[in-house]
Structure formats: structure tokens, C-alpha cells
Amino acid sequence: MSYYMIVKDNVKSPIFLKGVIHESFDETKYSEAMGYEWNKIFFQKQEMPKELWLITNNKIEFDYYEGFNGHIISSDFFTLMNQVNTLQKYVTSNLQVVSSKGKSKVKKPYYFIKYYNREDFVDYEKSEFTKRSVPENKVFDINYMVEKYQKIVLQENDRDVFCLNDLKLARYLFCSERFKLLCEEKQMKGIQFLELEDVPQYFSSYDR
């Protein structure tokens, strides 16, 4: 089975989405730091605010964007996720998308989702990677040890949309070919599907 990593395409998505996500809005929030417990890549399951505010002056045309240690998705993308076998270990907030002056920048609903659990699908025996340097008296699980991938292999599974329990890969969504074709059929915007063999080069190009 083929799997893909979902990333922005830099056509309908900004190269860098300049903005902040806050739990409320006023015109001072645009320059305020995001000091929230939920603003972490790994976090314990908790209730998210019912509503969050993405404050940005970027043009918003995408259906999916990885950022702010979570995932910004349109209602159209969310609908597709719910049509397939998606890992359900996430929490969701309604996302108001506004300018720094409070003017709405979108015409359809958006959501912010965060995964609190991930799948152990990386096949470390078949994958190729460089390990991180750690003190000799420290012991870490292998999924926290990868410094750089040369080759990524996933175990066969029946998930269509999921996150991976691997420090290097944790912030991204991965998907099956079934979900990729569904997104292409419905013309989701701002999305690029990277084949697994291309992911190491993607990381190298961004120096991640």
C-alpha cells in the first residue's frame, strides 16, 4: 500500500503563515505570544476551547495547513476525513479566521485539530536513519532517537488519515492513497502529497 505525507503546496498556501491563534480576539492579540498549554506538539488529552481565533493578514485559500503545532482544516477537508478510516484521537476547536482588525478572511468554516495520540506505524527495521547523539547513561525509545531519515517505511495498516508516534514526523498528517485520490477528486486546495521516498529530501530542503 502507498502512503503519503500531507504538506502545503506553496501555491494556494503561504510559505509561512504569519499570525497567531488565541482563545479570544481584540486588536492587541496579533502581537501577543501564544502561551497556552494546548500549544505543544505532544500534549495530554484535554478539552480544547470551543472557539479559537486565527489572526493573520495572509490570504487564506487552502483547505489544509500544518502549523501552530496542530492542523488547520476547512470544513470540506474535515468532511473527507470523516468519510474514511481516520485516527480519531484528536480534539477540535471551531476556528475563526480574521485579520488583525477582526475582519473575517474566509467564506466557509475552519477548524483547528490536535492529536493527543499517534500510531506506531514506522518500521524502524526497514527504515534507514541517523540516530541522535544522547548521553550514554540515557535510554530513549527508538521513536525519539531519529535525527535524520534516509528512508521511511511504514507498516501495512488500514488507516486512511493518521499521525505517527515519531519525534521527527509527529507534526505531520499521513494518509493512504485512497484519501489522496478523494482529496484530488474533490479538488482540495493548498495540499501536496509527498510519497514516503521523497520525505527525507523534503526535510533536507527545509533543513528540519
mmCIF file with all atom_site columns, C-alpha atoms in Angstrom, residues 8-191:
data_model
loop_
_atom_site.group_PDB
_atom_site.id
_atom_site.type_symbol
_atom_site.label_atom_id
_atom_site.label_alt_id
_atom_site.label_comp_id
_atom_site.label_asym_id
_atom_site.label_entity_id
_atom_site.label_seq_id
_atom_site.pdbx_PDB_ins_code
_atom_site.Cartn_x
_atom_site.Cartn_y
_atom_site.Cartn_z
_atom_site.occupancy
_atom_site.B_iso_or_equiv
_atom_site.pdbx_formal_charge
_atom_site.auth_seq_id
_atom_site.auth_comp_id
_atom_site.auth_asym_id
_atom_site.auth_atom_id
_atom_site.pdbx_PDB_model_num
ATOM 1   C CA . LYS A 1 8   ? 1.373   22.678 1.978  1.00 0.00 ? 8   LYS A CA 1
ATOM 2   C CA . ASP A 1 9   ? 1.861   23.273 -1.737 1.00 0.00 ? 9   ASP A CA 1
ATOM 3   C CA . ASN A 1 10  ? 3.149   26.912 -1.624 1.00 0.00 ? 10  ASN A CA 1
ATOM 4   C CA . VAL A 1 11  ? 0.642   27.772 -4.383 1.00 0.00 ? 11  VAL A CA 1
ATOM 5   C CA . LYS A 1 12  ? -2.636  28.170 -2.521 1.00 0.00 ? 12  LYS A CA 1
ATOM 6   C CA . SER A 1 13  ? -0.838  28.074 0.842  1.00 0.00 ? 13  SER A CA 1
ATOM 7   C CA . PRO A 1 14  ? 1.512   30.767 2.147  1.00 0.00 ? 14  PRO A CA 1
ATOM 8   C CA . ILE A 1 15  ? 5.137   29.655 2.508  1.00 0.00 ? 15  ILE A CA 1
ATOM 9   C CA . PHE A 1 16  ? 4.908   30.977 6.044  1.00 0.00 ? 16  PHE A CA 1
ATOM 10  C CA . LEU A 1 17  ? 1.548   31.695 7.660  1.00 0.00 ? 17  LEU A CA 1
ATOM 11  C CA . LYS A 1 18  ? 2.245   34.794 9.688  1.00 0.00 ? 18  LYS A CA 1
ATOM 12  C CA . GLY A 1 19  ? -0.176  35.023 12.543 1.00 0.00 ? 19  GLY A CA 1
ATOM 13  C CA . VAL A 1 20  ? -1.239  33.735 15.925 1.00 0.00 ? 20  VAL A CA 1
ATOM 14  C CA . ILE A 1 21  ? -4.018  31.591 17.373 1.00 0.00 ? 21  ILE A CA 1
ATOM 15  C CA . HIS A 1 22  ? -5.699  32.908 20.511 1.00 0.00 ? 22  HIS A CA 1
ATOM 16  C CA . GLU A 1 23  ? -8.656  31.983 22.673 1.00 0.00 ? 23  GLU A CA 1
ATOM 17  C CA . SER A 1 24  ? -10.308 35.372 22.154 1.00 0.00 ? 24  SER A CA 1
ATOM 18  C CA . PHE A 1 25  ? -9.954  38.386 19.875 1.00 0.00 ? 25  PHE A CA 1
ATOM 19  C CA . ASP A 1 26  ? -9.150  42.034 20.209 1.00 0.00 ? 26  ASP A CA 1
ATOM 20  C CA . GLU A 1 27  ? -6.793  44.170 18.134 1.00 0.00 ? 27  GLU A CA 1
ATOM 21  C CA . THR A 1 28  ? -3.920  43.763 20.621 1.00 0.00 ? 28  THR A CA 1
ATOM 22  C CA . LYS A 1 29  ? -3.872  39.949 20.280 1.00 0.00 ? 29  LYS A CA 1
ATOM 23  C CA . TYR A 1 30  ? -1.980  39.959 16.959 1.00 0.00 ? 30  TYR A CA 1
ATOM 24  C CA . SER A 1 31  ? 1.242   40.879 18.751 1.00 0.00 ? 31  SER A CA 1
ATOM 25  C CA . GLU A 1 32  ? 0.681   38.661 21.808 1.00 0.00 ? 32  GLU A CA 1
ATOM 26  C CA . ALA A 1 33  ? 2.553   35.387 22.345 1.00 0.00 ? 33  ALA A CA 1
ATOM 27  C CA . MET A 1 34  ? 0.645   32.085 22.416 1.00 0.00 ? 34  MET A CA 1
ATOM 28  C CA . GLY A 1 35  ? 1.216   30.904 25.969 1.00 0.00 ? 35  GLY A CA 1
ATOM 29  C CA . TYR A 1 36  ? -1.280  28.070 26.066 1.00 0.00 ? 36  TYR A CA 1
ATOM 30  C CA . GLU A 1 37  ? -0.983  24.507 27.342 1.00 0.00 ? 37  GLU A CA 1
ATOM 31  C CA . TRP A 1 38  ? -2.538  23.176 24.131 1.00 0.00 ? 38  TRP A CA 1
ATOM 32  C CA . ASN A 1 39  ? 0.149   24.885 22.004 1.00 0.00 ? 39  ASN A CA 1
ATOM 33  C CA . LYS A 1 40  ? 2.553   21.927 22.151 1.00 0.00 ? 40  LYS A CA 1
ATOM 34  C CA . ILE A 1 41  ? 3.292   19.160 19.645 1.00 0.00 ? 41  ILE A CA 1
ATOM 35  C CA . PHE A 1 42  ? 2.844   16.435 22.268 1.00 0.00 ? 42  PHE A CA 1
ATOM 36  C CA . PHE A 1 43  ? 0.158   17.065 24.840 1.00 0.00 ? 43  PHE A CA 1
ATOM 37  C CA . GLN A 1 44  ? -2.137  15.109 27.102 1.00 0.00 ? 44  GLN A CA 1
ATOM 38  C CA . LYS A 1 45  ? -5.774  14.743 26.126 1.00 0.00 ? 45  LYS A CA 1
ATOM 39  C CA . GLN A 1 46  ? -7.664  17.770 27.317 1.00 0.00 ? 46  GLN A CA 1
ATOM 40  C CA . GLU A 1 47  ? -10.654 19.868 26.400 1.00 0.00 ? 47  GLU A CA 1
ATOM 41  C CA . MET A 1 48  ? -9.881  22.496 23.800 1.00 0.00 ? 48  MET A CA 1
ATOM 42  C CA . PRO A 1 49  ? -11.660 25.857 23.808 1.00 0.00 ? 49  PRO A CA 1
ATOM 43  C CA . LYS A 1 50  ? -14.898 25.621 21.837 1.00 0.00 ? 50  LYS A CA 1
ATOM 44  C CA . GLU A 1 51  ? -13.689 28.513 19.699 1.00 0.00 ? 51  GLU A CA 1
ATOM 45  C CA . LEU A 1 52  ? -10.226 29.781 18.721 1.00 0.00 ? 52  LEU A CA 1
ATOM 46  C CA . TRP A 1 53  ? -9.151  32.771 16.644 1.00 0.00 ? 53  TRP A CA 1
ATOM 47  C CA . LEU A 1 54  ? -6.554  32.617 13.885 1.00 0.00 ? 54  LEU A CA 1
ATOM 48  C CA . ILE A 1 55  ? -5.406  36.219 13.461 1.00 0.00 ? 55  ILE A CA 1
ATOM 49  C CA . THR A 1 56  ? -3.459  36.711 10.245 1.00 0.00 ? 56  THR A CA 1
ATOM 50  C CA . ASN A 1 57  ? -3.085  39.145 7.371  1.00 0.00 ? 57  ASN A CA 1
ATOM 51  C CA . ASN A 1 58  ? -2.205  36.344 4.941  1.00 0.00 ? 58  ASN A CA 1
ATOM 52  C CA . LYS A 1 59  ? -4.632  35.396 2.190  1.00 0.00 ? 59  LYS A CA 1
ATOM 53  C CA . ILE A 1 60  ? -6.399  32.165 3.144  1.00 0.00 ? 60  ILE A CA 1
ATOM 54  C CA . GLU A 1 61  ? -7.228  29.865 0.216  1.00 0.00 ? 61  GLU A CA 1
ATOM 55  C CA . PHE A 1 62  ? -6.128  26.460 1.491  1.00 0.00 ? 62  PHE A CA 1
ATOM 56  C CA . ASP A 1 63  ? -8.149  23.537 2.828  1.00 0.00 ? 63  ASP A CA 1
ATOM 57  C CA . TYR A 1 64  ? -5.316  22.197 4.958  1.00 0.00 ? 64  TYR A CA 1
ATOM 58  C CA . TYR A 1 65  ? -2.304  23.748 6.690  1.00 0.00 ? 65  TYR A CA 1
ATOM 59  C CA . GLU A 1 66  ? 0.109   22.199 9.180  1.00 0.00 ? 66  GLU A CA 1
ATOM 60  C CA . GLY A 1 67  ? 1.051   24.854 11.706 1.00 0.00 ? 67  GLY A CA 1
ATOM 61  C CA . PHE A 1 68  ? 0.872   26.097 15.284 1.00 0.00 ? 68  PHE A CA 1
ATOM 62  C CA . ASN A 1 69  ? 1.683   22.554 16.481 1.00 0.00 ? 69  ASN A CA 1
ATOM 63  C CA . GLY A 1 70  ? -1.602  21.334 15.046 1.00 0.00 ? 70  GLY A CA 1
ATOM 64  C CA . HIS A 1 71  ? -3.643  21.258 11.870 1.00 0.00 ? 71  HIS A CA 1
ATOM 65  C CA . ILE A 1 72  ? -5.839  23.959 10.338 1.00 0.00 ? 72  ILE A CA 1
ATOM 66  C CA . ILE A 1 73  ? -8.534  22.370 8.186  1.00 0.00 ? 73  ILE A CA 1
ATOM 67  C CA . SER A 1 74  ? -11.550 23.579 6.247  1.00 0.00 ? 74  SER A CA 1
ATOM 68  C CA . SER A 1 75  ? -14.999 22.078 6.683  1.00 0.00 ? 75  SER A CA 1
ATOM 69  C CA . ASP A 1 76  ? -14.556 20.425 3.271  1.00 0.00 ? 76  ASP A CA 1
ATOM 70  C CA . PHE A 1 77  ? -11.344 18.683 4.370  1.00 0.00 ? 77  PHE A CA 1
ATOM 71  C CA . PHE A 1 78  ? -12.948 17.682 7.663  1.00 0.00 ? 78  PHE A CA 1
ATOM 72  C CA . THR A 1 79  ? -15.859 16.117 5.769  1.00 0.00 ? 79  THR A CA 1
ATOM 73  C CA . LEU A 1 80  ? -13.436 13.960 3.771  1.00 0.00 ? 80  LEU A CA 1
ATOM 74  C CA . MET A 1 81  ? -11.607 12.896 6.931  1.00 0.00 ? 81  MET A CA 1
ATOM 75  C CA . ASN A 1 82  ? -14.909 11.686 8.350  1.00 0.00 ? 82  ASN A CA 1
ATOM 76  C CA . GLN A 1 83  ? -15.654 9.623  5.247  1.00 0.00 ? 83  GLN A CA 1
ATOM 77  C CA . VAL A 1 84  ? -12.620 7.376  5.674  1.00 0.00 ? 84  VAL A CA 1
ATOM 78  C CA . ASN A 1 85  ? -10.815 5.417  8.399  1.00 0.00 ? 85  ASN A CA 1
ATOM 79  C CA . THR A 1 86  ? -9.242  8.329  10.253 1.00 0.00 ? 86  THR A CA 1
ATOM 80  C CA . LEU A 1 87  ? -7.429  8.043  13.576 1.00 0.00 ? 87  LEU A CA 1
ATOM 81  C CA . GLN A 1 88  ? -9.960  9.664  15.915 1.00 0.00 ? 88  GLN A CA 1
ATOM 82  C CA . LYS A 1 89  ? -7.550  10.516 18.740 1.00 0.00 ? 89  LYS A CA 1
ATOM 83  C CA . TYR A 1 90  ? -7.830  14.287 18.321 1.00 0.00 ? 90  TYR A CA 1
ATOM 84  C CA . VAL A 1 91  ? -9.621  17.272 19.792 1.00 0.00 ? 91  VAL A CA 1
ATOM 85  C CA . THR A 1 92  ? -11.187 20.065 17.775 1.00 0.00 ? 92  THR A CA 1
ATOM 86  C CA . SER A 1 93  ? -11.979 23.766 18.075 1.00 0.00 ? 93  SER A CA 1
ATOM 87  C CA . ASN A 1 94  ? -14.012 25.953 15.759 1.00 0.00 ? 94  ASN A CA 1
ATOM 88  C CA . LEU A 1 95  ? -11.561 28.389 14.191 1.00 0.00 ? 95  LEU A CA 1
ATOM 89  C CA . GLN A 1 96  ? -12.497 31.971 13.440 1.00 0.00 ? 96  GLN A CA 1
ATOM 90  C CA . VAL A 1 97  ? -10.106 33.252 10.755 1.00 0.00 ? 97  VAL A CA 1
ATOM 91  C CA . VAL A 1 98  ? -9.773  37.025 10.879 1.00 0.00 ? 98  VAL A CA 1
ATOM 92  C CA . SER A 1 99  ? -7.411  39.865 10.019 1.00 0.00 ? 99  SER A CA 1
ATOM 93  C CA . SER A 1 100 ? -5.552  41.823 12.682 1.00 0.00 ? 100 SER A CA 1
ATOM 94  C CA . LYS A 1 101 ? -8.511  44.227 12.587 1.00 0.00 ? 101 LYS A CA 1
ATOM 95  C CA . GLY A 1 102 ? -11.050 41.471 13.143 1.00 0.00 ? 102 GLY A CA 1
ATOM 96  C CA . LYS A 1 103 ? -12.413 41.160 9.598  1.00 0.00 ? 103 LYS A CA 1
ATOM 97  C CA . SER A 1 104 ? -13.301 37.626 8.502  1.00 0.00 ? 104 SER A CA 1
ATOM 98  C CA . LYS A 1 105 ? -10.952 36.227 5.854  1.00 0.00 ? 105 LYS A CA 1
ATOM 99  C CA . VAL A 1 106 ? -12.850 33.058 4.856  1.00 0.00 ? 106 VAL A CA 1
ATOM 100 C CA . LYS A 1 107 ? -16.244 32.108 3.462  1.00 0.00 ? 107 LYS A CA 1
ATOM 101 C CA . LYS A 1 108 ? -16.548 28.616 4.951  1.00 0.00 ? 108 LYS A CA 1
ATOM 102 C CA . PRO A 1 109 ? -15.971 27.114 8.418  1.00 0.00 ? 109 PRO A CA 1
ATOM 103 C CA . TYR A 1 110 ? -12.482 26.182 9.570  1.00 0.00 ? 110 TYR A CA 1
ATOM 104 C CA . TYR A 1 111 ? -11.273 24.062 12.458 1.00 0.00 ? 111 TYR A CA 1
ATOM 105 C CA . PHE A 1 112 ? -8.104  23.581 14.473 1.00 0.00 ? 112 PHE A CA 1
ATOM 106 C CA . ILE A 1 113 ? -7.368  19.973 15.429 1.00 0.00 ? 113 ILE A CA 1
ATOM 107 C CA . LYS A 1 114 ? -4.698  18.493 17.646 1.00 0.00 ? 114 LYS A CA 1
ATOM 108 C CA . TYR A 1 115 ? -3.807  14.824 18.006 1.00 0.00 ? 115 TYR A CA 1
ATOM 109 C CA . TYR A 1 116 ? -3.210  13.537 21.532 1.00 0.00 ? 116 TYR A CA 1
ATOM 110 C CA . ASN A 1 117 ? -2.359  10.010 20.379 1.00 0.00 ? 117 ASN A CA 1
ATOM 111 C CA . ARG A 1 118 ? -0.420  8.682  17.386 1.00 0.00 ? 118 ARG A CA 1
ATOM 112 C CA . GLU A 1 119 ? 0.158   5.426  15.562 1.00 0.00 ? 119 GLU A CA 1
ATOM 113 C CA . ASP A 1 120 ? 3.290   3.251  15.911 1.00 0.00 ? 120 ASP A CA 1
ATOM 114 C CA . PHE A 1 121 ? 3.438   2.523  12.189 1.00 0.00 ? 121 PHE A CA 1
ATOM 115 C CA . VAL A 1 122 ? 7.098   3.338  11.443 1.00 0.00 ? 122 VAL A CA 1
ATOM 116 C CA . ASP A 1 123 ? 9.001   0.169  10.575 1.00 0.00 ? 123 ASP A CA 1
ATOM 117 C CA . TYR A 1 124 ? 12.386  1.012  12.105 1.00 0.00 ? 124 TYR A CA 1
ATOM 118 C CA . GLU A 1 125 ? 13.963  -2.251 10.945 1.00 0.00 ? 125 GLU A CA 1
ATOM 119 C CA . LYS A 1 126 ? 13.306  -1.452 7.290  1.00 0.00 ? 126 LYS A CA 1
ATOM 120 C CA . SER A 1 127 ? 13.689  2.326  7.518  1.00 0.00 ? 127 SER A CA 1
ATOM 121 C CA . GLU A 1 128 ? 17.111  3.958  7.266  1.00 0.00 ? 128 GLU A CA 1
ATOM 122 C CA . PHE A 1 129 ? 18.085  6.811  9.550  1.00 0.00 ? 129 PHE A CA 1
ATOM 123 C CA . THR A 1 130 ? 20.781  8.521  11.589 1.00 0.00 ? 130 THR A CA 1
ATOM 124 C CA . LYS A 1 131 ? 20.340  8.442  15.355 1.00 0.00 ? 131 LYS A CA 1
ATOM 125 C CA . ARG A 1 132 ? 20.559  11.413 17.658 1.00 0.00 ? 132 ARG A CA 1
ATOM 126 C CA . SER A 1 133 ? 23.546  11.706 19.964 1.00 0.00 ? 133 SER A CA 1
ATOM 127 C CA . VAL A 1 134 ? 22.475  11.182 23.570 1.00 0.00 ? 134 VAL A CA 1
ATOM 128 C CA . PRO A 1 135 ? 24.383  10.749 26.853 1.00 0.00 ? 135 PRO A CA 1
ATOM 129 C CA . GLU A 1 136 ? 25.469  7.151  27.472 1.00 0.00 ? 136 GLU A CA 1
ATOM 130 C CA . ASN A 1 137 ? 23.512  6.967  30.714 1.00 0.00 ? 137 ASN A CA 1
ATOM 131 C CA . LYS A 1 138 ? 20.259  7.940  28.984 1.00 0.00 ? 138 LYS A CA 1
ATOM 132 C CA . VAL A 1 139 ? 17.907  5.461  27.326 1.00 0.00 ? 139 VAL A CA 1
ATOM 133 C CA . PHE A 1 140 ? 15.230  6.571  24.879 1.00 0.00 ? 140 PHE A CA 1
ATOM 134 C CA . ASP A 1 141 ? 12.688  4.696  22.790 1.00 0.00 ? 141 ASP A CA 1
ATOM 135 C CA . ILE A 1 142 ? 13.676  4.455  19.141 1.00 0.00 ? 142 ILE A CA 1
ATOM 136 C CA . ASN A 1 143 ? 10.854  6.761  18.035 1.00 0.00 ? 143 ASN A CA 1
ATOM 137 C CA . TYR A 1 144 ? 12.613  9.610  19.896 1.00 0.00 ? 144 TYR A CA 1
ATOM 138 C CA . MET A 1 145 ? 16.057  8.766  18.544 1.00 0.00 ? 145 MET A CA 1
ATOM 139 C CA . VAL A 1 146 ? 15.861  9.637  14.832 1.00 0.00 ? 146 VAL A CA 1
ATOM 140 C CA . GLU A 1 147 ? 17.955  12.656 13.861 1.00 0.00 ? 147 GLU A CA 1
ATOM 141 C CA . LYS A 1 148 ? 17.604  12.277 10.097 1.00 0.00 ? 148 LYS A CA 1
ATOM 142 C CA . TYR A 1 149 ? 15.800  9.849  7.818  1.00 0.00 ? 149 TYR A CA 1
ATOM 143 C CA . GLN A 1 150 ? 17.328  8.465  4.643  1.00 0.00 ? 150 GLN A CA 1
ATOM 144 C CA . LYS A 1 151 ? 14.400  6.108  4.018  1.00 0.00 ? 151 LYS A CA 1
ATOM 145 C CA . ILE A 1 152 ? 10.976  5.810  5.661  1.00 0.00 ? 152 ILE A CA 1
ATOM 146 C CA . VAL A 1 153 ? 8.994   2.574  5.633  1.00 0.00 ? 153 VAL A CA 1
ATOM 147 C CA . LEU A 1 154 ? 5.601   2.195  7.285  1.00 0.00 ? 154 LEU A CA 1
ATOM 148 C CA . GLN A 1 155 ? 3.955   -0.997 8.398  1.00 0.00 ? 155 GLN A CA 1
ATOM 149 C CA . GLU A 1 156 ? 0.921   -2.083 6.414  1.00 0.00 ? 156 GLU A CA 1
ATOM 150 C CA . ASN A 1 157 ? -2.246  -0.797 8.062  1.00 0.00 ? 157 ASN A CA 1
ATOM 151 C CA . ASP A 1 158 ? -5.843  0.102  7.288  1.00 0.00 ? 158 ASP A CA 1
ATOM 152 C CA . ARG A 1 159 ? -5.769  3.756  8.356  1.00 0.00 ? 159 ARG A CA 1
ATOM 153 C CA . ASP A 1 160 ? -6.530  6.450  5.787  1.00 0.00 ? 160 ASP A CA 1
ATOM 154 C CA . VAL A 1 161 ? -5.517  9.507  7.848  1.00 0.00 ? 161 VAL A CA 1
ATOM 155 C CA . PHE A 1 162 ? -3.187  9.393  10.857 1.00 0.00 ? 162 PHE A CA 1
ATOM 156 C CA . CYS A 1 163 ? -0.280  10.911 12.763 1.00 0.00 ? 163 CYS A CA 1
ATOM 157 C CA . LEU A 1 164 ? 2.883   8.999  13.636 1.00 0.00 ? 164 LEU A CA 1
ATOM 158 C CA . ASN A 1 165 ? 4.398   8.411  17.047 1.00 0.00 ? 165 ASN A CA 1
ATOM 159 C CA . ASP A 1 166 ? 7.863   9.576  15.993 1.00 0.00 ? 166 ASP A CA 1
ATOM 160 C CA . LEU A 1 167 ? 9.525   12.785 17.144 1.00 0.00 ? 167 LEU A CA 1
ATOM 161 C CA . LYS A 1 168 ? 10.751  13.669 13.653 1.00 0.00 ? 168 LYS A CA 1
ATOM 162 C CA . LEU A 1 169 ? 7.396   13.037 11.982 1.00 0.00 ? 169 LEU A CA 1
ATOM 163 C CA . ALA A 1 170 ? 4.892   13.830 14.741 1.00 0.00 ? 170 ALA A CA 1
ATOM 164 C CA . ARG A 1 171 ? 3.692   17.203 13.487 1.00 0.00 ? 171 ARG A CA 1
ATOM 165 C CA . TYR A 1 172 ? 2.506   15.908 10.097 1.00 0.00 ? 172 TYR A CA 1
ATOM 166 C CA . LEU A 1 173 ? -0.574  14.130 8.815  1.00 0.00 ? 173 LEU A CA 1
ATOM 167 C CA . PHE A 1 174 ? -0.071  10.968 6.775  1.00 0.00 ? 174 PHE A CA 1
ATOM 168 C CA . CYS A 1 175 ? -2.614  9.327  4.543  1.00 0.00 ? 175 CYS A CA 1
ATOM 169 C CA . SER A 1 176 ? -3.420  6.403  2.282  1.00 0.00 ? 176 SER A CA 1
ATOM 170 C CA . GLU A 1 177 ? -3.723  6.556  -1.486 1.00 0.00 ? 177 GLU A CA 1
ATOM 171 C CA . ARG A 1 178 ? -7.474  6.262  -1.023 1.00 0.00 ? 178 ARG A CA 1
ATOM 172 C CA . PHE A 1 179 ? -7.605  9.549  0.878  1.00 0.00 ? 179 PHE A CA 1
ATOM 173 C CA . LYS A 1 180 ? -5.204  11.223 -1.559 1.00 0.00 ? 180 LYS A CA 1
ATOM 174 C CA . LEU A 1 181 ? -7.450  10.329 -4.503 1.00 0.00 ? 181 LEU A CA 1
ATOM 175 C CA . LEU A 1 182 ? -10.502 11.547 -2.615 1.00 0.00 ? 182 LEU A CA 1
ATOM 176 C CA . CYS A 1 183 ? -8.862  14.925 -1.955 1.00 0.00 ? 183 CYS A CA 1
ATOM 177 C CA . GLU A 1 184 ? -7.852  15.222 -5.602 1.00 0.00 ? 184 GLU A CA 1
ATOM 178 C CA . GLU A 1 185 ? -11.355 14.306 -6.749 1.00 0.00 ? 185 GLU A CA 1
ATOM 179 C CA . LYS A 1 186 ? -12.875 16.989 -4.501 1.00 0.00 ? 186 LYS A CA 1
ATOM 180 C CA . GLN A 1 187 ? -10.154 19.492 -5.524 1.00 0.00 ? 187 GLN A CA 1
ATOM 181 C CA . MET A 1 188 ? -8.838  20.295 -2.085 1.00 0.00 ? 188 MET A CA 1
ATOM 182 C CA . LYS A 1 189 ? -6.631  23.385 -2.237 1.00 0.00 ? 189 LYS A CA 1
ATOM 183 C CA . GLY A 1 190 ? -3.192  24.107 -0.829 1.00 0.00 ? 190 GLY A CA 1
ATOM 184 C CA . ILE A 1 191 ? -2.198  20.466 -0.413 1.00 0.00 ? 191 ILE A CA 1
#
